[in-house]
Amino acid sequence: MSYDELERRAELAMPSGTWSYVAGGAGDERTQRANREAFDHWGLVPRMLRATTERDQSVELFGHRLPTPLLMSPIGVIGICTQDGHGDLATARAAATTGVPMIASTLTEDPMEVVAAEQGETPGFFQLYCPTDPEVAQSLVGRAEAAGYRAIVVTLDTWVTGWRPRDLSTANFPQLRGRCLANYFSDPVFRSRLAAPPEEDPGSAILAWAQMFGRPLGWDDLAWLRSLTDLPVVLKGICHPDDARRAVDEGVDGIYVSTHGGRQANGGIAAIDCLPAVREAVSDTTVLLDSGVRSGSDVVKALALGADAVGVGRPYAFGAALGGTDGIVHVLRNILAEADLLMAVDGYPTVADLGPEAMRRL
Ligand SMILES: Cc1cc2nc3c(=O)[nH]c(=O)nc-3n(C[C@H](O)[C@H](O)[C@H](O)COP(=O)(O)O)c2cc1C
């Protein structure tokens, strides 16, 4: 029931390399801790005599009515977090069961089409790590659109991997061992760049992947990115209101405030503290938030501070490690149940009732 217990049990259940990859972050993990601790300096103001048994957590996102405001953030190694090595499918099935959308990473153990097929009626979103080869990028986005994903989430903060001491000290990087590269190895354009197919020469295929993994994106690339798809395009990793405003001016459909869970850059500020200014800067645009969300009360605070939907990362990876699909469903339901009871007790029966006036900075 508690996040700390979930984390403790997951550590015991996971192979040490997977555990440190998932649990770790950049530098001495100060930003990672700040993401969590910052929720403590926001508080929800109780309102009485508004009690009702009619409560509604549903939200509208990119034209889809979702039963809850929760999202599963993209986790590139979720594929290897379950004991059967098909964590992407477990996540997709949890999305189908709960109605909580999965944002499928570019880095999956099973190809995106197979993952999409397990999501049932729940809309799924595809997260793009933009490769340096524009035709591979175009192919990945085209496949996502054809597979039925409903938005493209472009991650901006990971064109190069951050300084992660836990992984560096153990030379631990699953992708360099060929893990979670299914979307590339199954991609016709990526394959056309190789002298031999990945099945015959995995070493060279991994090297080709490493060389084309991350394109350093600039403002000049936005029009091109936009031109790749008719789906809504969301930018993940935006924390400054000026960046948010400019992105929206240039045609982006959603802003995803995130510090990548403190994995990419240390010495920064908590994502939740960036949210109010971004919300104010782009008042009519869809805004998402993740980084540090561990409980129902965190979700409620993020909604009140301006998020339209809220992502969780590590908690569902720990659920996956402990119980596959059922473990993920359990984690999501815990968070949602706490949020529901908090909204009930404090007199905010629907998501629309939660606004900045419900919050106090402590
Ligand atoms: C192990 C791991 C792998 C991740 N892989 C990706 C990824 O492939 N793409 C991406 O955009 N974000 C990735 N993230 C970042 C998450 O989407 C999200 O921003 C972060 O986990 C939220 O913080 P939290 O873990 O504190 O909830 C990853 C996070 C973790 C923990």
Tab-separated table of C-alpha atoms and ligand atoms in Angstrom:
chain	number	residue	atom	x	y	z
A	1	MET	CA	0.000	0.000	0.000
A	2	SER	CA	2.860	2.427	0.614
A	3	TYR	CA	5.369	3.532	-1.996
A	4	ASP	CA	8.327	2.895	0.290
A	5	GLU	CA	7.281	-0.704	0.770
A	6	LEU	CA	6.756	-1.130	-2.973
A	7	GLU	CA	10.264	0.172	-3.616
A	8	ARG	CA	11.791	-2.063	-0.940
A	9	ARG	CA	10.113	-5.179	-2.238
A	10	ALA	CA	11.002	-4.360	-5.838
A	11	GLU	CA	14.655	-4.059	-4.934
A	12	LEU	CA	14.559	-7.583	-3.523
A	13	ALA	CA	12.765	-8.934	-6.595
A	14	MET	CA	14.805	-7.307	-9.374
A	15	PRO	CA	18.214	-8.366	-10.708
A	16	SER	CA	20.695	-5.818	-9.329
A	17	GLY	CA	21.547	-4.312	-12.734
A	18	THR	CA	17.896	-3.746	-13.635
A	19	TRP	CA	17.212	-2.346	-10.175
A	20	SER	CA	20.028	0.198	-10.321
A	21	TYR	CA	19.134	1.222	-13.880
A	22	VAL	CA	15.512	1.870	-12.901
A	23	ALA	CA	16.023	3.294	-9.414
A	24	GLY	CA	19.042	5.448	-10.224
A	25	GLY	CA	19.412	8.913	-11.660
A	26	ALA	CA	21.863	11.595	-12.673
A	27	GLY	CA	24.796	12.701	-10.527
A	28	ASP	CA	24.198	12.337	-6.795
A	29	GLU	CA	20.456	12.155	-7.554
A	30	ARG	CA	19.624	15.493	-5.950
A	31	THR	CA	17.126	16.419	-8.677
A	32	GLN	CA	15.568	12.980	-8.397
A	33	ARG	CA	15.022	13.521	-4.665
A	34	ALA	CA	13.880	17.122	-5.227
A	35	ASN	CA	11.177	15.895	-7.625
A	36	ARG	CA	9.625	13.944	-4.783
A	37	GLU	CA	10.270	16.270	-1.893
A	38	ALA	CA	8.847	19.298	-3.715
A	39	PHE	CA	5.363	17.798	-3.458
A	40	ASP	CA	5.671	18.277	0.310
A	41	HIS	CA	5.766	22.038	0.061
A	42	TRP	CA	2.377	22.160	-1.624
A	43	GLY	CA	-0.810	21.537	0.342
A	44	LEU	CA	-4.467	21.075	-0.568
A	45	VAL	CA	-6.999	23.276	1.219
A	46	PRO	CA	-10.001	21.273	2.508
A	47	ARG	CA	-13.468	22.545	1.559
A	48	MET	CA	-16.472	21.313	3.539
A	49	LEU	CA	-20.198	20.848	2.926
A	50	ARG	CA	-19.488	19.801	-0.639
A	51	ALA	CA	-19.533	16.083	0.198
A	52	THR	CA	-20.977	13.823	-2.459
A	53	THR	CA	-20.858	10.171	-3.391
A	54	GLU	CA	-20.904	11.246	-7.055
A	55	ARG	CA	-17.255	11.574	-7.905
A	56	ASP	CA	-15.538	11.634	-11.273
A	57	GLN	CA	-11.837	11.356	-12.028
A	58	SER	CA	-12.287	11.411	-15.798
A	59	VAL	CA	-10.459	13.849	-18.060
A	60	GLU	CA	-10.411	14.731	-21.748
A	61	LEU	CA	-7.088	14.313	-23.532
A	62	PHE	CA	-6.554	14.922	-27.256
A	63	GLY	CA	-10.201	14.224	-27.923
A	64	HIS	CA	-10.332	11.030	-25.837
A	65	ARG	CA	-12.365	10.701	-22.660
A	66	LEU	CA	-10.183	8.865	-20.144
A	67	PRO	CA	-11.585	7.373	-16.928
A	68	THR	CA	-8.726	8.771	-14.855
A	69	PRO	CA	-6.105	11.524	-15.093
A	70	LEU	CA	-3.225	9.039	-14.836
A	71	LEU	CA	-0.724	8.079	-17.541
A	72	MET	CA	2.071	5.539	-17.584
A	73	SER	CA	5.206	7.488	-18.501
A	74	PRO	CA	7.437	5.941	-21.149
A	75	ILE	CA	9.990	3.575	-19.609
A	76	GLY	CA	12.547	2.301	-22.073
A	77	VAL	CA	13.491	-0.796	-20.152
A	78	ILE	CA	10.066	-1.773	-18.854
A	79	GLY	CA	10.462	-4.716	-21.262
A	80	ILE	CA	13.094	-6.276	-19.008
A	81	CYS	CA	11.431	-5.357	-15.709
A	82	THR	CA	9.036	-8.304	-15.695
A	83	GLN	CA	10.228	-11.803	-15.043
A	84	ASP	CA	9.080	-13.018	-18.486
A	85	GLY	CA	10.965	-10.261	-20.350
A	86	HIS	CA	7.797	-8.892	-21.957
A	87	GLY	CA	7.195	-5.917	-19.705
A	88	ASP	CA	5.948	-3.761	-22.561
A	89	LEU	CA	3.130	-6.236	-23.117
A	90	ALA	CA	2.391	-6.346	-19.376
A	91	THR	CA	2.153	-2.546	-19.402
A	92	ALA	CA	-0.116	-2.564	-22.436
A	93	ARG	CA	-2.392	-5.121	-20.741
A	94	ALA	CA	-2.478	-3.001	-17.584
A	95	ALA	CA	-3.556	-0.081	-19.777
A	96	ALA	CA	-6.326	-2.232	-21.239
A	97	THR	CA	-7.485	-3.272	-17.744
A	98	THR	CA	-7.396	0.134	-16.058
A	99	GLY	CA	-7.999	2.647	-18.871
A	100	VAL	CA	-4.724	4.336	-17.896
A	101	PRO	CA	-2.891	5.034	-21.188
A	102	MET	CA	0.568	3.674	-21.808
A	103	ILE	CA	3.075	5.995	-23.413
A	104	ALA	CA	5.127	3.368	-25.221
A	105	SER	CA	8.839	4.142	-25.391
A	106	THR	CA	10.911	3.942	-28.560
A	107	LEU	CA	13.022	1.466	-26.567
A	108	THR	CA	10.883	-1.664	-26.213
A	109	GLU	CA	11.563	-5.393	-26.108
A	110	ASP	CA	8.544	-6.088	-28.320
A	111	PRO	CA	7.837	-4.064	-31.480
A	112	MET	CA	5.366	-1.193	-31.133
A	113	GLU	CA	2.751	-2.934	-33.297
A	114	VAL	CA	2.651	-5.943	-30.953
A	115	VAL	CA	2.489	-3.630	-27.935
A	116	ALA	CA	-0.347	-1.602	-29.486
A	117	ALA	CA	-2.389	-4.739	-30.064
A	118	GLU	CA	-2.472	-5.455	-26.299
A	119	GLN	CA	-3.898	-2.092	-25.235
A	120	GLY	CA	-7.555	-2.975	-25.774
A	121	GLU	CA	-9.863	0.037	-25.943
A	122	THR	CA	-7.441	2.296	-24.067
A	123	PRO	CA	-5.759	4.856	-26.320
A	124	GLY	CA	-1.987	4.564	-26.423
A	125	PHE	CA	0.660	7.184	-27.148
A	126	PHE	CA	4.068	6.675	-28.769
A	127	GLN	CA	7.194	8.308	-27.370
A	128	LEU	CA	9.850	9.178	-29.936
A	129	TYR	CA	13.558	9.365	-29.317
A	130	CYS	CA	14.356	11.144	-32.547
A	131	PRO	CA	17.150	9.354	-34.430
A	132	THR	CA	19.800	11.341	-36.305
A	133	ASP	CA	18.673	9.641	-39.533
A	134	PRO	CA	15.511	11.550	-40.549
A	135	GLU	CA	14.163	8.687	-42.624
A	136	VAL	CA	14.350	6.318	-39.660
A	137	ALA	CA	12.498	8.941	-37.586
A	138	GLN	CA	9.856	9.205	-40.271
A	139	SER	CA	9.516	5.444	-40.443
A	140	LEU	CA	9.075	5.088	-36.653
A	141	VAL	CA	6.410	7.806	-36.568
A	142	GLY	CA	4.617	6.354	-39.598
A	143	ARG	CA	4.559	2.921	-37.975
A	144	ALA	CA	3.208	4.393	-34.730
A	145	GLU	CA	0.423	6.122	-36.623
A	146	ALA	CA	-0.395	2.937	-38.578
A	147	ALA	CA	-0.373	0.858	-35.378
A	148	GLY	CA	-3.069	3.076	-33.847
A	149	TYR	CA	-1.169	5.243	-31.382
A	150	ARG	CA	-3.045	8.503	-30.789
A	151	ALA	CA	-0.244	10.998	-30.156
A	152	ILE	CA	3.512	11.323	-30.643
A	153	VAL	CA	5.437	12.350	-27.529
A	154	VAL	CA	8.862	13.672	-28.535
A	155	THR	CA	11.385	13.531	-25.700
A	156	LEU	CA	13.739	16.506	-25.863
A	157	ASP	CA	16.075	15.933	-22.931
A	158	THR	CA	17.720	12.666	-23.947
A	159	TRP	CA	19.533	13.147	-27.261
A	160	VAL	CA	22.569	12.203	-25.188
A	161	THR	CA	22.452	10.066	-22.043
A	162	GLY	CA	23.007	11.883	-18.740
A	163	TRP	CA	25.768	11.255	-16.195
A	164	ARG	CA	24.499	8.260	-14.227
A	165	PRO	CA	27.094	7.059	-11.725
A	166	ARG	CA	25.216	3.896	-10.716
A	167	ASP	CA	25.210	2.632	-14.313
A	168	LEU	CA	28.661	3.935	-15.180
A	169	SER	CA	30.266	2.215	-12.196
A	170	THR	CA	28.888	-1.154	-13.279
A	171	ALA	CA	29.138	-0.568	-17.066
A	172	ASN	CA	25.424	-1.183	-17.150
A	173	PHE	CA	23.499	-0.024	-20.197
A	174	PRO	CA	20.950	-2.614	-21.373
A	175	GLN	CA	20.685	-1.243	-24.917
A	176	LEU	CA	24.401	-1.821	-25.549
A	177	ARG	CA	23.707	-5.489	-24.869
A	178	GLY	CA	21.022	-5.412	-27.535
A	179	ARG	CA	18.084	-5.124	-25.147
A	180	CYS	CA	15.010	-3.019	-25.887
A	181	LEU	CA	15.939	-2.302	-29.506
A	182	ALA	CA	13.005	-4.151	-31.116
A	183	ASN	CA	11.564	-1.037	-32.761
A	184	TYR	CA	14.845	-0.424	-34.566
A	185	PHE	CA	15.659	-4.029	-35.442
A	186	SER	CA	12.163	-4.481	-36.887
A	187	ASP	CA	12.284	-1.226	-38.827
A	188	PRO	CA	12.737	-1.567	-42.594
A	189	VAL	CA	14.558	1.755	-42.955
A	190	PHE	CA	16.904	1.059	-40.025
A	191	ARG	CA	17.597	-2.394	-41.451
A	192	SER	CA	18.346	-0.911	-44.873
A	193	ARG	CA	21.233	1.014	-43.267
A	194	LEU	CA	22.963	-2.204	-42.134
A	195	ALA	CA	25.411	-4.358	-44.082
A	196	ALA	CA	23.947	-7.488	-42.439
A	197	PRO	CA	20.621	-7.987	-40.607
A	198	PRO	CA	20.696	-7.733	-36.770
A	199	GLU	CA	19.941	-11.472	-36.509
A	200	GLU	CA	23.227	-12.221	-38.303
A	201	ASP	CA	25.435	-9.467	-36.901
A	202	PRO	CA	23.931	-8.062	-33.704
A	203	GLY	CA	27.164	-6.260	-32.726
A	204	SER	CA	27.183	-4.057	-35.826
A	205	ALA	CA	23.439	-3.418	-35.518
A	206	ILE	CA	23.873	-2.249	-31.921
A	207	LEU	CA	26.729	0.023	-32.987
A	208	ALA	CA	24.575	1.484	-35.788
A	209	TRP	CA	21.821	2.105	-33.229
A	210	ALA	CA	24.214	3.825	-30.820
A	211	GLN	CA	25.495	6.070	-33.619
A	212	MET	CA	22.025	7.200	-34.692
A	213	PHE	CA	20.172	7.177	-31.344
A	214	GLY	CA	19.744	10.846	-30.515
A	215	ARG	CA	19.370	13.845	-32.778
A	216	PRO	CA	20.146	17.127	-30.977
A	217	LEU	CA	16.890	18.894	-31.770
A	218	GLY	CA	16.585	22.661	-32.174
A	219	TRP	CA	13.702	25.023	-32.830
A	220	ASP	CA	14.418	24.691	-36.561
A	221	ASP	CA	13.480	21.017	-36.386
A	222	LEU	CA	9.958	21.582	-35.060
A	223	ALA	CA	8.301	22.220	-38.425
A	224	TRP	CA	9.864	19.039	-39.793
A	225	LEU	CA	8.758	17.021	-36.750
A	226	ARG	CA	5.260	18.432	-37.094
A	227	SER	CA	5.224	17.462	-40.781
A	228	LEU	CA	5.844	13.783	-39.962
A	229	THR	CA	2.345	13.141	-38.638
A	230	ASP	CA	-1.242	14.313	-38.393
A	231	LEU	CA	-1.370	13.063	-34.788
A	232	PRO	CA	-1.070	15.475	-31.867
A	233	VAL	CA	2.598	16.194	-31.130
A	234	VAL	CA	3.612	16.590	-27.479
A	235	LEU	CA	7.034	17.820	-26.342
A	236	LYS	CA	8.396	16.066	-23.249
A	237	GLY	CA	10.927	17.740	-20.997
A	238	ILE	CA	9.784	21.369	-21.276
A	239	CYS	CA	10.163	23.201	-17.944
A	240	HIS	CA	10.515	26.889	-18.870
A	241	PRO	CA	7.411	28.963	-19.679
A	242	ASP	CA	9.188	30.675	-22.617
A	243	ASP	CA	9.956	27.295	-24.191
A	244	ALA	CA	6.354	26.221	-23.671
A	245	ARG	CA	4.965	29.405	-25.233
A	246	ARG	CA	7.229	29.216	-28.258
A	247	ALA	CA	6.505	25.516	-28.806
A	248	VAL	CA	2.774	26.198	-28.829
A	249	ASP	CA	3.240	29.170	-31.163
A	250	GLU	CA	5.049	26.830	-33.530
A	251	GLY	CA	2.204	24.338	-33.682
A	252	VAL	CA	2.801	21.815	-30.913
A	253	ASP	CA	-0.337	20.275	-29.357
A	254	GLY	CA	0.847	19.449	-25.858
A	255	ILE	CA	3.542	20.366	-23.334
A	256	TYR	CA	4.877	17.642	-21.053
A	257	VAL	CA	6.608	19.114	-18.011
A	258	SER	CA	9.200	16.587	-16.866
A	259	THR	CA	12.731	16.307	-15.571
A	260	HIS	CA	12.908	12.707	-16.772
A	261	GLY	CA	12.594	11.624	-13.141
A	262	GLY	CA	15.994	13.213	-12.400
A	263	ARG	CA	17.767	10.708	-14.668
A	264	GLN	CA	19.166	13.113	-17.207
A	265	ALA	CA	20.362	16.255	-15.427
A	266	ASN	CA	21.274	16.789	-11.800
A	267	GLY	CA	21.325	20.096	-9.946
A	268	GLY	CA	17.989	21.193	-11.324
A	269	ILE	CA	14.622	22.083	-9.894
A	270	ALA	CA	11.635	19.847	-9.306
A	271	ALA	CA	9.195	19.368	-12.187
A	272	ILE	CA	6.162	20.145	-10.000
A	273	ASP	CA	7.665	23.563	-9.186
A	274	CYS	CA	7.962	24.319	-12.916
A	275	LEU	CA	4.325	23.458	-13.601
A	276	PRO	CA	2.455	26.613	-12.458
A	277	ALA	CA	4.443	29.003	-14.696
A	278	VAL	CA	4.172	26.681	-17.700
A	279	ARG	CA	0.420	26.347	-17.129
A	280	GLU	CA	0.085	30.110	-16.998
A	281	ALA	CA	2.147	30.568	-20.169
A	282	VAL	CA	0.055	28.179	-22.276
A	283	SER	CA	-3.356	28.412	-20.702
A	284	ASP	CA	-5.325	26.786	-23.556
A	285	THR	CA	-2.919	23.948	-24.297
A	286	THR	CA	-2.800	20.424	-22.939
A	287	VAL	CA	-0.163	20.195	-20.208
A	288	LEU	CA	1.110	16.915	-18.774
A	289	LEU	CA	3.441	16.399	-15.830
A	290	ASP	CA	5.620	13.641	-14.466
A	291	SER	CA	8.654	13.229	-12.206
A	292	GLY	CA	8.344	12.352	-8.548
A	293	VAL	CA	4.665	11.323	-8.498
A	294	ARG	CA	4.348	8.568	-5.913
A	295	SER	CA	0.857	8.822	-4.440
A	296	GLY	CA	-2.714	9.884	-4.995
A	297	SER	CA	-2.085	13.137	-3.188
A	298	ASP	CA	0.783	13.924	-5.568
A	299	VAL	CA	-1.603	13.390	-8.493
A	300	VAL	CA	-4.220	15.693	-6.968
A	301	LYS	CA	-1.609	18.401	-6.363
A	302	ALA	CA	-0.352	18.193	-9.943
A	303	LEU	CA	-3.902	18.502	-11.274
A	304	ALA	CA	-4.585	21.511	-9.069
A	305	LEU	CA	-1.363	23.174	-10.204
A	306	GLY	CA	-2.398	22.881	-13.824
A	307	ALA	CA	-1.719	19.425	-15.276
A	308	ASP	CA	-4.419	17.924	-17.498
A	309	ALA	CA	-3.015	14.455	-16.827
A	310	VAL	CA	-0.224	13.095	-14.664
A	311	GLY	CA	2.423	10.480	-15.455
A	312	VAL	CA	3.967	7.943	-13.121
A	313	GLY	CA	7.275	6.287	-13.935
A	314	ARG	CA	9.226	4.154	-11.492
A	315	PRO	CA	6.229	3.070	-9.360
A	316	TYR	CA	4.696	1.024	-12.165
A	317	ALA	CA	8.102	-0.419	-13.114
A	318	PHE	CA	8.319	-1.734	-9.554
A	319	GLY	CA	4.793	-3.115	-9.839
A	320	ALA	CA	5.824	-4.843	-13.083
A	321	ALA	CA	8.810	-6.443	-11.384
A	322	LEU	CA	6.684	-7.752	-8.528
A	323	GLY	CA	3.655	-8.977	-10.395
A	324	GLY	CA	3.677	-8.271	-14.145
A	325	THR	CA	0.342	-6.935	-15.385
A	326	ASP	CA	-1.346	-7.530	-12.015
A	327	GLY	CA	1.470	-5.725	-10.222
A	328	ILE	CA	1.138	-2.679	-12.462
A	329	VAL	CA	-2.654	-2.674	-12.093
A	330	HIS	CA	-2.247	-2.853	-8.312
A	331	VAL	CA	0.112	0.138	-8.252
A	332	LEU	CA	-2.151	2.247	-10.473
A	333	ARG	CA	-5.270	1.355	-8.477
A	334	ASN	CA	-3.563	2.263	-5.207
A	335	ILE	CA	-2.655	5.691	-6.520
A	336	LEU	CA	-6.126	6.233	-7.981
A	337	ALA	CA	-7.925	5.063	-4.853
A	338	GLU	CA	-5.943	7.446	-2.675
A	339	ALA	CA	-6.634	10.312	-5.092
A	340	ASP	CA	-10.347	9.502	-5.094
A	341	LEU	CA	-10.604	9.433	-1.299
A	342	LEU	CA	-8.599	12.617	-0.943
A	343	MET	CA	-10.818	14.424	-3.445
A	344	ALA	CA	-13.866	13.086	-1.569
A	345	VAL	CA	-12.716	14.102	1.910
A	346	ASP	CA	-11.428	17.521	0.853
A	347	GLY	CA	-14.498	18.487	-1.175
A	348	TYR	CA	-13.161	18.397	-4.747
A	349	PRO	CA	-15.365	15.723	-6.310
A	350	THR	CA	-14.228	16.153	-9.926
A	351	VAL	CA	-10.978	17.036	-11.634
A	352	ALA	CA	-12.563	20.272	-12.879
A	353	ASP	CA	-13.020	21.346	-9.225
A	354	LEU	CA	-9.255	21.348	-8.720
A	355	GLY	CA	-7.563	24.650	-9.540
A	356	PRO	CA	-4.734	26.779	-8.178
A	357	GLU	CA	-7.057	28.243	-5.522
A	358	ALA	CA	-7.157	24.752	-3.956
A	359	MET	CA	-3.410	24.864	-3.286
A	360	ARG	CA	-1.214	26.604	-0.742
A	361	ARG	CA	2.552	26.809	-0.955
A	362	LEU	CA	3.835	25.760	2.461
B	1	LIG	C1	14.135	3.124	-16.128
B	1	LIG	C2	13.556	4.317	-16.801
B	1	LIG	C3	13.560	4.381	-18.192
B	1	LIG	C4	13.006	5.496	-18.839
B	1	LIG	N1	12.927	5.505	-20.203
B	1	LIG	C5	12.358	6.557	-20.828
B	1	LIG	C6	12.152	6.531	-22.222
B	1	LIG	O1	12.452	5.554	-22.896
B	1	LIG	N2	11.621	7.626	-22.793
B	1	LIG	C7	11.270	8.747	-22.076
B	1	LIG	O2	10.795	9.728	-22.645
B	1	LIG	N3	11.404	8.753	-20.736
B	1	LIG	C8	11.920	7.695	-20.110
B	1	LIG	N4	12.014	7.696	-18.744
B	1	LIG	C9	11.499	8.845	-17.986
B	1	LIG	C10	10.020	8.648	-17.652
B	1	LIG	O3	9.220	8.744	-18.807
B	1	LIG	C11	9.516	9.698	-16.670
B	1	LIG	O4	9.803	10.982	-17.153
B	1	LIG	C12	10.099	9.537	-15.271
B	1	LIG	O5	10.287	8.197	-14.926
B	1	LIG	C13	9.150	10.178	-14.265
B	1	LIG	O6	9.700	10.211	-13.022
B	1	LIG	P1	9.384	9.145	-11.841
B	1	LIG	O7	10.117	7.895	-12.219
B	1	LIG	O8	9.954	9.834	-10.686
B	1	LIG	O9	7.883	8.951	-11.767
B	1	LIG	C14	12.518	6.580	-18.074
B	1	LIG	C15	12.495	6.494	-16.682
B	1	LIG	C16	12.996	5.367	-16.039
B	1	LIG	C17	12.923	5.287	-14.540
